[in-house]
Tab-separated table of C-alpha atoms in Angstrom:
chain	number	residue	atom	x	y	z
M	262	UNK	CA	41.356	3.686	31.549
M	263	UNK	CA	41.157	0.260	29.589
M	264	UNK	CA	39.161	-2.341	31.133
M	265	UNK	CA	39.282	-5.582	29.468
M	266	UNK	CA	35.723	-7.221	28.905
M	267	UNK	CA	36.038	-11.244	28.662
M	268	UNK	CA	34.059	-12.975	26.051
M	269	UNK	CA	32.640	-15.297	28.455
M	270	UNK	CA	29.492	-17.905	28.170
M	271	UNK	CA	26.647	-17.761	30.081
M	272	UNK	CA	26.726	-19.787	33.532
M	273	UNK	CA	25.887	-23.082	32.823
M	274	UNK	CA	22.568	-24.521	34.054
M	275	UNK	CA	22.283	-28.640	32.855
M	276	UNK	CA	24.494	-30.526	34.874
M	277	UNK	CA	28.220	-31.058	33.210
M	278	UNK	CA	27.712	-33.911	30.658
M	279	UNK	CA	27.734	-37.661	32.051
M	280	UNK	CA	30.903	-39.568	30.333
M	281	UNK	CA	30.271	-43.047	29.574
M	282	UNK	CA	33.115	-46.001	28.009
M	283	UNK	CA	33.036	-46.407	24.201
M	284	UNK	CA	34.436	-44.686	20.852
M	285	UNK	CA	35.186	-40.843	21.329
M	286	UNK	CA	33.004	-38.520	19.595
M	287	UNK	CA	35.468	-35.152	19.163
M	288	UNK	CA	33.595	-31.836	18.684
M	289	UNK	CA	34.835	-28.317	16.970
M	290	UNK	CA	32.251	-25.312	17.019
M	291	UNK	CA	32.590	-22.597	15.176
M	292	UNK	CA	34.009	-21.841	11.813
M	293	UNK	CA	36.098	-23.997	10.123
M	294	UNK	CA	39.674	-23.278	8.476
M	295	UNK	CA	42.744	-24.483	7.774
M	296	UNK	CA	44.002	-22.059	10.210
M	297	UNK	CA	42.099	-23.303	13.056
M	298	UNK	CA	43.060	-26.844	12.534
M	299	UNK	CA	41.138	-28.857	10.255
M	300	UNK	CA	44.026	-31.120	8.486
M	301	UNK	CA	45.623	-31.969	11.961
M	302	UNK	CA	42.054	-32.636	13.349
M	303	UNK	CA	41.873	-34.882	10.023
M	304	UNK	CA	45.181	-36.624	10.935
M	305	UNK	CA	44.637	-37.166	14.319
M	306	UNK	CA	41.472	-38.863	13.943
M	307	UNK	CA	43.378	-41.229	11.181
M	308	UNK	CA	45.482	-41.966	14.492
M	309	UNK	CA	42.942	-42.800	16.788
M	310	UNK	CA	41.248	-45.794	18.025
M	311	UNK	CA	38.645	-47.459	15.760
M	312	UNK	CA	34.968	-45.757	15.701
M	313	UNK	CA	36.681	-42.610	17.105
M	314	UNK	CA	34.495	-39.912	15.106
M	315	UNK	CA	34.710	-36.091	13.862
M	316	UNK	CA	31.816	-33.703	14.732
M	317	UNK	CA	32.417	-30.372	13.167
M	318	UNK	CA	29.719	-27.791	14.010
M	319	UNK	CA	30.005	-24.660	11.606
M	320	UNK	CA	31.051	-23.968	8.218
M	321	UNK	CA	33.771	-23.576	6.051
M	322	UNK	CA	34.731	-19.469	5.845
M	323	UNK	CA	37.950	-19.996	3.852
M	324	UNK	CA	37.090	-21.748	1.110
M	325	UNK	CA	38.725	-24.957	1.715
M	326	UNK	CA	35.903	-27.367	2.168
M	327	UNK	CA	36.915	-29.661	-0.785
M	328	UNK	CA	39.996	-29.810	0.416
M	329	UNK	CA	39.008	-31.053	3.134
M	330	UNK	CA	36.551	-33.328	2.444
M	331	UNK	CA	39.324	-34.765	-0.299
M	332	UNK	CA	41.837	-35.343	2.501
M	333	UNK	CA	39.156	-36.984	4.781
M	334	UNK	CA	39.184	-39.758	1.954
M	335	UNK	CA	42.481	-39.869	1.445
M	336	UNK	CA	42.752	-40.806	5.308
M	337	UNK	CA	40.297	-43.481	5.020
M	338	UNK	CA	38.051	-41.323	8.113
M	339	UNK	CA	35.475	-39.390	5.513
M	340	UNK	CA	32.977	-42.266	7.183
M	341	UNK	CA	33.861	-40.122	10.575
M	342	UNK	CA	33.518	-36.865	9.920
M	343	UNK	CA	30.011	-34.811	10.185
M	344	UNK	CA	29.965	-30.997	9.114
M	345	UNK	CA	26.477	-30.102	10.003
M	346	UNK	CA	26.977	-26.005	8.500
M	347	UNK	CA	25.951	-23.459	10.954
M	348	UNK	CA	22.367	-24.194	13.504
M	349	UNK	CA	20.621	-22.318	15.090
M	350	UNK	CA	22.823	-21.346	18.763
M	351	UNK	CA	20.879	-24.154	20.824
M	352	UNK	CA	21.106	-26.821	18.549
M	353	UNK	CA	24.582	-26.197	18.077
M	354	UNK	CA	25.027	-25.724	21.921
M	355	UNK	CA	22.946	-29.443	21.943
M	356	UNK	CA	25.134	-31.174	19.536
M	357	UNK	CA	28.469	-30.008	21.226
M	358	UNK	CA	27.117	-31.496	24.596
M	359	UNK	CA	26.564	-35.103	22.802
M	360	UNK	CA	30.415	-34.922	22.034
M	361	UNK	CA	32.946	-36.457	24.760
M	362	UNK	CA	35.699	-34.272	23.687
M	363	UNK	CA	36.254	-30.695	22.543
M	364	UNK	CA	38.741	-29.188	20.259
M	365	UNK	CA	40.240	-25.524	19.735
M	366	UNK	CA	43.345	-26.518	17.419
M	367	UNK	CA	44.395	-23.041	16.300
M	368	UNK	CA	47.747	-23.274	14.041
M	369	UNK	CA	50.772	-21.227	14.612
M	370	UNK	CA	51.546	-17.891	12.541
M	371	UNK	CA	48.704	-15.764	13.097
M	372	UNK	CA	49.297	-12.943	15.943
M	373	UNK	CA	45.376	-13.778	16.874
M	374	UNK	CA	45.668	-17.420	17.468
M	375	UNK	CA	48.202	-17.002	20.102
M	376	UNK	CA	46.162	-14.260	22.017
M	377	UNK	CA	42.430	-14.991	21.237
M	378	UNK	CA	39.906	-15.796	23.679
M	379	UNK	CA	37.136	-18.000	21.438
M	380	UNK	CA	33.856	-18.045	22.654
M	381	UNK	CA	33.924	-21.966	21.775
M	382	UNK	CA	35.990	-22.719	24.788
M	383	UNK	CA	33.450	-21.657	27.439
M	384	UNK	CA	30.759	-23.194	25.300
M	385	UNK	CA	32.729	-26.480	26.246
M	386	UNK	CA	33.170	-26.035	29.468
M	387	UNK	CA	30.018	-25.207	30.346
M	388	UNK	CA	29.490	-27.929	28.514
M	389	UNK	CA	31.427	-30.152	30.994
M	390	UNK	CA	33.652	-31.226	28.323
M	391	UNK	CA	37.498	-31.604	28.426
M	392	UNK	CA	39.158	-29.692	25.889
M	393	UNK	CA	42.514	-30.238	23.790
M	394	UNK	CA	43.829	-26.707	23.178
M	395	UNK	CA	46.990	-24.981	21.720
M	396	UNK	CA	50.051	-25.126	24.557
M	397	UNK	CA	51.366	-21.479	22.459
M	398	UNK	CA	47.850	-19.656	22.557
M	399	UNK	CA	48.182	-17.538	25.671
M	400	UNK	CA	44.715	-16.166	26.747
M	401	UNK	CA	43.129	-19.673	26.169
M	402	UNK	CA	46.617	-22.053	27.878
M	403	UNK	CA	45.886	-19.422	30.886
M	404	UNK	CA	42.124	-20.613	31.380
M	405	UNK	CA	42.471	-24.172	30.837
M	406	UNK	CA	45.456	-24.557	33.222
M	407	UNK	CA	43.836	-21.989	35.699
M	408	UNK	CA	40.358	-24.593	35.180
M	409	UNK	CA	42.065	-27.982	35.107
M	410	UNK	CA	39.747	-28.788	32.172
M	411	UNK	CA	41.991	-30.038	29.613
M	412	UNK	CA	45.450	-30.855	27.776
M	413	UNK	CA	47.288	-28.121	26.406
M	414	UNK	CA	49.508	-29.896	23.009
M	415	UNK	CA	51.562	-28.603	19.819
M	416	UNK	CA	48.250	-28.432	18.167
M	417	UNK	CA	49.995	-28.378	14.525
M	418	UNK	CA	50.962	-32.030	15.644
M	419	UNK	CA	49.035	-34.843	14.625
M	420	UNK	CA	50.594	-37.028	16.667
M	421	UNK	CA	50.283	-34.833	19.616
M	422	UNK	CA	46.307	-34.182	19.294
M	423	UNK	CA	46.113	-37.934	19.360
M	424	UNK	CA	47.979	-39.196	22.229
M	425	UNK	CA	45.766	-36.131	23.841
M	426	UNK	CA	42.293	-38.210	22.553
M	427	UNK	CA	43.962	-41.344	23.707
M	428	UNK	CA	45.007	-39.862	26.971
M	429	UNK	CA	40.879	-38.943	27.098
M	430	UNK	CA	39.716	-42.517	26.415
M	431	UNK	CA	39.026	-43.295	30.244
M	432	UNK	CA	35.484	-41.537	31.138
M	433	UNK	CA	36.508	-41.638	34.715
M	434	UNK	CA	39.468	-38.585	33.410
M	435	UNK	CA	37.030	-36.557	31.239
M	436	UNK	CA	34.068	-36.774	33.708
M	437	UNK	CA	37.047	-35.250	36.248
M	438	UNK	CA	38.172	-32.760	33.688
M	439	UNK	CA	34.540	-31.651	32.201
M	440	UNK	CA	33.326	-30.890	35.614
M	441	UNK	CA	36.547	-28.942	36.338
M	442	UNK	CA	35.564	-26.763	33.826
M	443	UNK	CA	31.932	-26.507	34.277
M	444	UNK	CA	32.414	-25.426	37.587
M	445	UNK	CA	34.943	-22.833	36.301
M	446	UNK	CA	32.627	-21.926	34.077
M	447	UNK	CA	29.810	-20.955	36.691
M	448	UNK	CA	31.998	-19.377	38.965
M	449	UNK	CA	34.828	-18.029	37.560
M	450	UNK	CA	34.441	-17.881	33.465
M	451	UNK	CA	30.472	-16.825	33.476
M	452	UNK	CA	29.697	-13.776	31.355
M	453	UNK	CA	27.067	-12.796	34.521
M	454	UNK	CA	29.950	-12.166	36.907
M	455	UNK	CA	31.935	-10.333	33.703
């Protein structure tokens, strides 16, 4: 007998974040590849409004941080990106909550991107933060529509992501969508209950 075991957070205890008006901060946790999304995170934030920034929370694990950091200036947005490496799990956990929007941007052709479950999803909603995920990853489409905490896009493209971060400008919509998600996260999405 096969019993699947879900890769859940811990209930959240802090209140969902609070969502205020001014320039998006968009978060990614966890390693960093081209696979998961980096260039069309890169290109997306080129779209955005003014003072919209990058917060990337990990490391690079495929070798392809130069490349990155080269396209960043290409885009004119190298002023908006932060890579802080890997922190310690509470800091990390800290830094995602200062972000207003959170990011799982896996690309197409790799059989584990469509059926992956990543921790870093739960860490956002428990977070109270909406999240712009893939609309062809299965496992993770299935919890943020069963949630209501987020926008499901073609996450290889760039013009997608960003009428997704536009579509989050208004606090009033992520407040809505972050605490959707919190509360899935403490009842329904909590590793206690798993």
């Amino acid at each position: 007998r096969i019993v699947a075991v879900r890769n859940y957070a811990p209930a959240p205890v802090a209140p969902p974040r609070a969502h205020a008006p001014g320039p998006l901060v968009l978060g990614h946790l966890g390693a960093v590849t081209r696979a998961r999304g980096w260039a069309c995170m890169l290109e997306a934030l080129a779209r955005s409004a003014p003072g919209t920034r990058l917060l990337l929370i990990g490391r690079f694990t495929d070798g392809s941080e130069a490349a990155f950091h080269a396209l960043a200036a290409a885009l004119g947005v190298a002023d908006r990106v932060e890579v802080t490496g890997w922190l310690p799990q509470a800091e990390a956990l800290r830094r995602l909550r200062d972000c207003d929007v959170a990011l799982v941007l896996f690309q197409r052709g790799e059989e584990n991107h469509r059926l992956a479950l990543p921790h870093k999803l739960f860490d956002a909603m428990a977070a109270g933060l909406p999240v712009i995920v893939p609309d062809f990853a299965e496992e993770v489409a299935s919890v943020v529509r069963r949630a209501g905490c987020g926008l499901l896009v073609d996450s290889g493209v760039a013009g997608a992501v960003a009428a997704a971060v536009a579509a989050l400008a208004d606090p009033a919509r992520r407040m809505s969508l972050g605490a959707a998600g919190w509360r899935a996260a403490r009842e329904d999405f909590a590793w206690e209950a798993e």
